[in-house]
Short mmCIF file of C-alpha atoms in Angstrom, two decimals:
data_model
loop_
_atom_site.label_atom_id
_atom_site.label_comp_id
_atom_site.label_asym_id
_atom_site.label_seq_id
_atom_site.Cartn_x
_atom_site.Cartn_y
_atom_site.Cartn_z
CA MET A 1 5.07 12.27 -17.46
CA LEU A 2 4.24 10.17 -19.89
CA VAL A 3 0.63 10.95 -18.02
CA CYS A 4 -0.02 14.83 -18.60
CA CYS A 5 1.45 13.87 -22.41
CA LEU A 6 -1.09 10.87 -22.87
CA PHE A 7 -3.79 13.81 -21.34
CA PHE A 8 -2.40 16.37 -23.26
CA TYR A 9 -2.86 14.16 -26.55
CA ASP A 10 -7.03 13.50 -25.32
CA GLU A 11 -7.58 16.61 -24.68
CA MET A 12 -6.32 18.41 -27.84
CA VAL A 13 -8.79 15.58 -29.45
CA GLU A 14 -11.55 16.62 -27.73
CA SER A 15 -10.55 20.56 -28.49
CA VAL A 16 -10.42 19.39 -32.74
CA SER A 17 -13.19 17.80 -32.85
CA GLU A 18 -15.32 20.36 -30.36
CA SER A 19 -13.98 23.30 -33.42
CA THR A 20 -12.55 25.18 -30.36
CA LEU A 21 -8.40 25.58 -31.97
CA HIS A 22 -7.82 28.05 -34.48
CA LEU A 23 -7.05 25.43 -37.91
CA ASP A 24 -3.29 27.83 -37.72
CA VAL A 25 -3.16 25.57 -34.72
CA VAL A 26 -4.72 21.89 -35.89
CA ALA A 27 -2.34 22.44 -39.41
CA TRP A 28 0.52 23.22 -36.55
CA LEU A 29 -0.30 19.99 -34.39
CA HIS A 30 -0.68 18.05 -37.95
CA THR A 31 2.65 18.47 -38.71
CA ARG A 32 4.31 17.65 -35.15
CA ILE A 33 2.49 14.62 -34.87
CA THR A 34 3.24 13.48 -37.64
CA THR A 35 6.90 14.29 -38.02
CA ASP A 36 7.18 12.38 -34.23
CA LEU A 37 4.62 9.48 -35.28
CA GLU A 38 7.23 8.61 -37.85
CA LYS A 39 10.56 9.26 -35.89
CA GLU A 40 9.42 7.51 -33.25
CA TYR A 41 7.14 4.42 -35.01
CA LEU A 42 6.99 3.93 -38.18
CA ALA A 43 10.03 2.39 -40.26
CA ASP A 44 10.18 2.93 -44.22
CA ILE A 45 10.30 -0.57 -45.93
CA ASP A 46 10.78 -1.38 -49.61
CA LEU A 47 9.40 -4.30 -50.78
CA ARG A 48 10.21 -4.12 -54.19
CA ASP A 49 13.32 -5.91 -53.99
CA GLY A 50 12.84 -9.15 -52.47
CA ASN A 51 14.96 -8.54 -49.71
CA SER A 52 14.53 -9.46 -46.32
CA THR A 53 12.61 -7.67 -44.02
CA ASP A 54 12.87 -9.12 -40.98
CA LYS A 55 14.21 -7.84 -37.68
CA GLU A 56 16.33 -10.44 -35.56
CA CYS A 57 16.23 -9.02 -31.86
CA SER A 58 18.66 -10.44 -29.34
CA ILE A 59 17.95 -10.58 -25.23
CA LEU A 60 20.12 -10.47 -23.01
CA GLU A 61 18.68 -12.24 -19.51
CA SER A 62 20.99 -12.68 -16.28
CA THR A 63 20.35 -15.65 -13.93
CA SER A 64 21.48 -17.03 -11.20
CA SER A 65 23.40 -19.49 -10.65
CA THR A 66 23.90 -22.46 -8.07
CA THR A 67 26.48 -20.73 -6.73
CA GLY A 68 25.32 -17.43 -6.58
CA SER A 69 26.96 -15.96 -8.86
CA SER A 70 25.33 -14.30 -12.44
CA VAL A 71 24.84 -16.28 -15.44
CA GLU A 72 24.33 -14.30 -19.01
CA SER A 73 22.31 -15.84 -22.11
CA SER A 74 21.43 -14.92 -25.06
CA LEU A 75 17.98 -15.17 -25.80
CA PHE A 76 16.05 -14.10 -29.55
CA LEU A 77 12.89 -12.97 -31.02
CA THR A 78 12.57 -12.57 -34.71
CA ALA A 79 10.27 -9.04 -36.19
CA THR A 80 8.35 -10.29 -39.29
CA LEU A 81 6.29 -8.13 -41.32
CA GLN A 82 2.32 -9.24 -40.85
CA TYR A 83 -1.16 -7.89 -41.57
CA ASN A 84 0.31 -6.26 -44.55
CA LEU A 85 -3.19 -4.72 -47.15
CA ASP A 86 -0.88 -2.98 -49.17
CA GLY A 87 1.10 -5.33 -50.14
CA ALA A 88 4.36 -4.16 -52.32
CA ASP A 89 3.52 -1.30 -52.48
CA SER A 90 3.52 -0.87 -48.37
CA MET A 91 6.23 1.92 -47.77
CA VAL A 92 6.71 1.70 -44.44
CA ALA A 93 5.67 -0.64 -41.47
CA LEU A 94 4.80 -0.23 -38.20
CA ASN A 95 8.04 -0.41 -35.27
CA ILE A 96 5.74 -2.46 -32.92
CA LEU A 97 8.53 -5.34 -31.42
CA PRO A 98 11.29 -3.48 -32.20
CA VAL A 99 10.59 -0.45 -30.51
CA LEU A 100 9.42 -2.75 -26.96
CA THR A 101 12.79 -4.52 -27.37
CA ALA A 102 14.67 -1.12 -27.39
CA LYS A 103 12.81 -0.01 -25.04
CA TYR A 104 14.95 -2.49 -22.89
CA SER A 105 18.14 -2.15 -25.34
CA GLN A 106 22.18 -1.12 -23.53
CA SER A 107 22.73 -0.89 -27.42
CA VAL A 108 21.61 -1.28 -30.38
CA GLN A 109 24.31 -2.79 -33.57
CA PRO A 110 24.26 -1.54 -36.73
CA ASP A 111 22.85 -5.07 -38.27
CA SER A 112 18.91 -3.95 -36.50
CA THR A 113 19.72 -6.08 -33.67
CA CYS A 114 18.76 -4.99 -30.52
CA ILE A 115 20.42 -5.71 -27.51
CA LEU A 116 17.52 -5.64 -24.26
CA THR A 117 18.07 -6.78 -20.59
CA PRO A 118 15.53 -7.20 -18.53
CA PRO A 119 15.44 -5.32 -14.55
CA ARG A 120 16.94 -7.94 -12.16
CA ASN A 121 14.02 -8.28 -10.12
CA GLY A 122 12.90 -10.07 -13.25
CA ARG A 123 9.36 -7.21 -13.54
CA MET A 124 9.38 -4.98 -16.98
CA ILE A 125 10.07 -1.54 -16.66
CA GLU A 126 6.26 0.24 -16.53
CA ASN A 127 7.19 2.65 -19.30
CA ASP A 128 7.11 0.04 -22.83
CA GLY A 129 7.69 3.37 -25.40
CA LEU A 130 4.59 2.30 -27.40
CA GLU A 131 2.19 4.57 -24.80
CA SER A 132 1.93 7.09 -26.80
CA MET A 133 1.39 5.27 -30.24
CA CYS A 134 -2.30 4.84 -29.93
CA ALA A 135 -2.89 7.99 -28.79
CA LEU A 136 -0.96 9.68 -31.30
CA ILE A 137 -3.21 8.28 -34.74
CA ARG A 138 -6.44 9.16 -33.36
CA LEU A 139 -5.36 12.65 -33.05
CA LEU A 140 -3.11 13.27 -36.52
CA ALA A 141 -7.15 11.33 -37.89
CA ILE A 142 -8.93 14.23 -35.88
CA CYS A 143 -6.37 16.92 -37.75
CA GLU A 144 -6.49 14.89 -40.56
CA ARG A 145 -10.33 15.47 -40.81
CA SER A 146 -10.42 18.65 -39.77
CA MET A 147 -8.04 19.70 -41.95
CA SER A 148 -10.15 18.12 -45.10
CA ASN A 149 -13.52 17.99 -44.45
CA GLY A 150 -13.88 15.01 -43.14
CA SER A 151 -11.25 13.20 -45.34
CA LEU A 152 -8.07 10.99 -44.21
CA ASN A 153 -6.76 9.97 -47.87
CA ASP A 154 -3.68 12.03 -47.34
CA ILE A 155 -2.89 9.56 -43.88
CA ASN A 156 -4.16 6.21 -45.56
CA ALA A 157 -0.79 4.70 -45.27
CA VAL A 158 -0.84 3.79 -41.91
CA LEU A 159 -5.00 2.01 -42.00
CA GLY A 160 -3.10 -0.21 -44.81
CA CYS A 161 0.53 -0.16 -43.36
CA PRO A 162 1.81 -3.49 -42.27
CA LEU A 163 3.09 -4.18 -38.68
CA TYR A 164 6.60 -5.74 -36.98
CA LEU A 165 5.45 -8.55 -34.43
CA PRO A 166 6.54 -11.85 -33.38
CA SER A 167 7.31 -14.71 -35.88
CA GLU A 168 4.69 -17.61 -36.37
CA VAL A 169 7.36 -20.10 -35.16
CA GLN A 170 7.92 -18.65 -32.04
CA ILE A 171 4.38 -18.22 -31.64
CA GLN A 172 4.02 -22.19 -32.43
CA ASN A 173 6.49 -22.96 -29.43
CA PHE A 174 5.20 -20.21 -27.26
CA HIS A 175 4.51 -22.59 -24.22
CA SER A 176 8.71 -23.16 -24.01
CA LEU A 177 9.93 -19.45 -24.34
CA SER A 178 11.22 -17.43 -21.29
CA PRO A 179 9.13 -15.15 -19.08
CA VAL A 180 10.76 -12.06 -20.81
CA GLN A 181 10.24 -13.09 -24.55
CA LYS A 182 6.43 -14.30 -23.13
CA GLU A 183 5.91 -11.10 -21.66
CA LEU A 184 7.61 -8.92 -25.01
CA ILE A 185 4.38 -11.35 -27.20
CA CYS A 186 2.32 -10.67 -25.37
CA LYS A 187 2.82 -6.74 -24.68
CA SER A 188 2.41 -6.52 -28.91
CA PHE A 189 -0.40 -8.60 -29.26
CA CYS A 190 -1.87 -5.34 -26.94
CA TYR A 191 -0.53 -2.79 -29.00
CA ALA A 192 -1.58 -3.90 -32.24
CA ILE A 193 -5.01 -4.27 -31.18
CA ASP A 194 -5.00 -1.18 -29.89
CA TRP A 195 -3.63 0.17 -33.26
CA PHE A 196 -5.90 -1.67 -35.11
CA ARG A 197 -9.03 -0.72 -32.90
CA GLU A 198 -7.68 3.26 -33.68
CA LEU A 199 -7.83 2.84 -37.43
CA VAL A 200 -11.31 1.37 -37.44
CA ASN A 201 -12.54 4.53 -34.85
CA ALA A 202 -10.23 6.48 -37.41
CA PHE A 203 -11.31 4.96 -40.65
CA SER A 204 -15.42 3.91 -40.26
CA SER A 205 -15.98 7.09 -40.80
CA GLN A 206 -14.58 6.67 -44.47
CA ASP A 207 -16.75 6.75 -48.08
CA SER A 208 -14.12 5.13 -50.24
CA VAL A 209 -14.66 1.66 -51.06
CA GLU A 210 -10.75 0.70 -50.95
CA MET A 211 -11.18 2.43 -47.61
CA LYS A 212 -14.13 0.41 -46.29
CA SER A 213 -12.75 -2.65 -47.68
CA LYS A 214 -9.39 -2.65 -45.05
CA VAL A 215 -11.37 -1.61 -42.28
CA CYS A 216 -13.53 -4.70 -42.56
CA GLN A 217 -10.13 -6.44 -43.29
CA ARG A 218 -8.50 -4.89 -40.11
CA LEU A 219 -11.60 -6.33 -38.12
CA GLN A 220 -11.09 -9.13 -39.05
CA GLN A 221 -7.21 -9.53 -38.41
CA LEU A 222 -8.75 -7.80 -34.45
CA LYS A 223 -10.29 -10.32 -33.65
CA ALA A 224 -7.40 -13.00 -34.97
CA LEU A 225 -4.75 -11.36 -32.82
CA GLU A 226 -7.58 -10.97 -29.81
CA MET A 227 -7.96 -14.70 -29.75
CA GLN A 228 -3.96 -15.32 -30.15
CA LEU A 229 -2.94 -13.12 -27.30
CA ASP A 230 -6.10 -15.34 -25.04
CA GLU A 231 -4.23 -18.86 -26.11
CA CYS A 232 -0.64 -16.92 -24.88
CA LEU A 233 -2.17 -15.91 -22.03
CA ASN A 234 -2.66 -19.18 -21.84
CA SER A 235 0.65 -20.18 -21.07
CA HIS A 236 1.89 -16.53 -19.13
CA THR A 237 -0.93 -15.93 -16.05
CA THR A 238 1.19 -13.21 -14.35
CA PHE A 239 1.33 -10.61 -17.50
CA VAL A 240 -0.95 -7.05 -17.32
CA HIS A 241 -2.48 -5.20 -19.63
CA PRO A 242 -0.63 -2.33 -19.92
CA SER A 243 -2.73 0.06 -18.57
CA VAL A 244 -1.93 3.76 -20.02
CA SER A 245 -2.69 2.14 -23.46
CA HIS A 246 -5.96 3.34 -22.68
CA LEU A 247 -5.64 6.49 -20.95
CA GLY A 248 -8.51 8.23 -22.23
CA SER A 249 -11.24 5.20 -21.40
CA GLN A 250 -9.52 5.34 -18.44
CA MET A 251 -9.93 8.36 -17.00
CA ASN A 252 -13.39 9.08 -18.61
CA LYS A 253 -14.75 6.02 -16.29
CA GLU A 254 -12.86 7.86 -13.26
CA VAL A 255 -14.75 10.66 -14.05
CA GLU A 256 -17.90 9.37 -14.59
CA SER A 257 -17.69 7.19 -11.75
CA THR A 258 -16.85 10.86 -9.35
CA LYS A 259 -20.02 12.60 -10.89
CA GLY A 260 -21.76 8.84 -9.59
CA LYS A 261 -20.08 9.34 -6.11
CA GLN A 262 -20.94 13.74 -6.11
CA LYS A 263 -24.53 13.07 -7.41
CA ALA A 264 -25.49 10.00 -4.86
CA SER A 265 -23.80 12.57 -1.92
CA THR A 266 -26.25 15.07 -2.76
CA PRO A 267 -29.48 15.01 -1.03
CA LYS A 268 -32.88 15.51 -3.52
CA GLU A 269 -35.08 18.59 -3.42
CA ALA A 270 -38.03 17.40 -2.30
CA LYS A 271 -40.82 17.53 -5.05
CA ASN A 272 -44.15 19.43 -3.22
CA LYS A 273 -47.01 16.73 -4.64
CA PRO A 274 -50.17 17.90 -4.88
CA PRO A 275 -52.15 15.99 -1.71
CA LYS A 276 -53.92 12.75 -2.70
CA LYS A 277 -57.45 13.19 -3.35
CA SER A 278 -59.18 10.15 -0.59
CA LYS A 279 -61.11 7.38 -2.25
CA LYS A 280 -64.89 7.78 -1.56
#
C-alpha cells in the first residue's frame, strides 16, 4: 500500500509538471496535500513566549534477564528544534523524531511523551511513518509552481521552518546509547537529509534574494547533517538507510535498467554499407 501511494505521488509530479492535468485537479491536489502535510508531519510552535519547545520521548525496551524472563527498561530521546532559519517568526516545525517514535508507540501521554516498544525480534518495522514526507513536499511544490506562475512564496514557510531532531547531548554520547536509540537517531538524520534535498531542489529556481540565501544555508546544513550521520554510523554499523525514501529515483533506475536490458537483447539491424574501394 505504501509503495503504491508513493508511486501515485511520483506519477502526479510528472503529470503536473507536463501540464497534462486540468487546473481544477491541480488545485484539489494542492489542498489535499497541504492538509496531509500539516496533519502528519508539521507541528505548531510559538517561539515568542519563551517557553521550552523540547519534546521528551520515552522508549520502553524489553530485554531478557539471566533467568529468561522479560525485563522492561525505560530509555529517553529528547527532540529539540534545530536548523531554524526564521527565528521567532517560525510557526511550524517538521516533526521528524516525534513521528518516528510515535510510529512504534503503544500509547501517547498527554504531556507529549511517546511510549515506544520495539518489535520482539529486535528489528524496526519497515514503515517509519515518514516515507511519504518528501514525496508530499515534492508534489506540493510542483502544484504551487503550476498554480502561481512558478512562484513558491505561499509555501515558503517550509523552507525556513525548524526540525525536531535528537538533542546535541545525545549525539555526543551516541556510542553509549542502546541499539534502538541509535536506530531512531540515524533514521531521523536520514529523513532530515532527504527533506533538505527536496527543499533545495524545489526552491533553487526562485528569484527572491531571501529564498536564495535560505537555500544556500540549507545546503550548508545538509552537508553538516551528512557528516553527523557519517560519524554516527561508525558506532551503528548495522544501520540500513530507509529504502523507500527515494522511491522515485529507485524506480527510475529500475526502468532504465529494464530498458537497457531490452535494448541489449534486441539484435541490431545490419546496415547496408557500400563496398570499400580497393587501393591501387
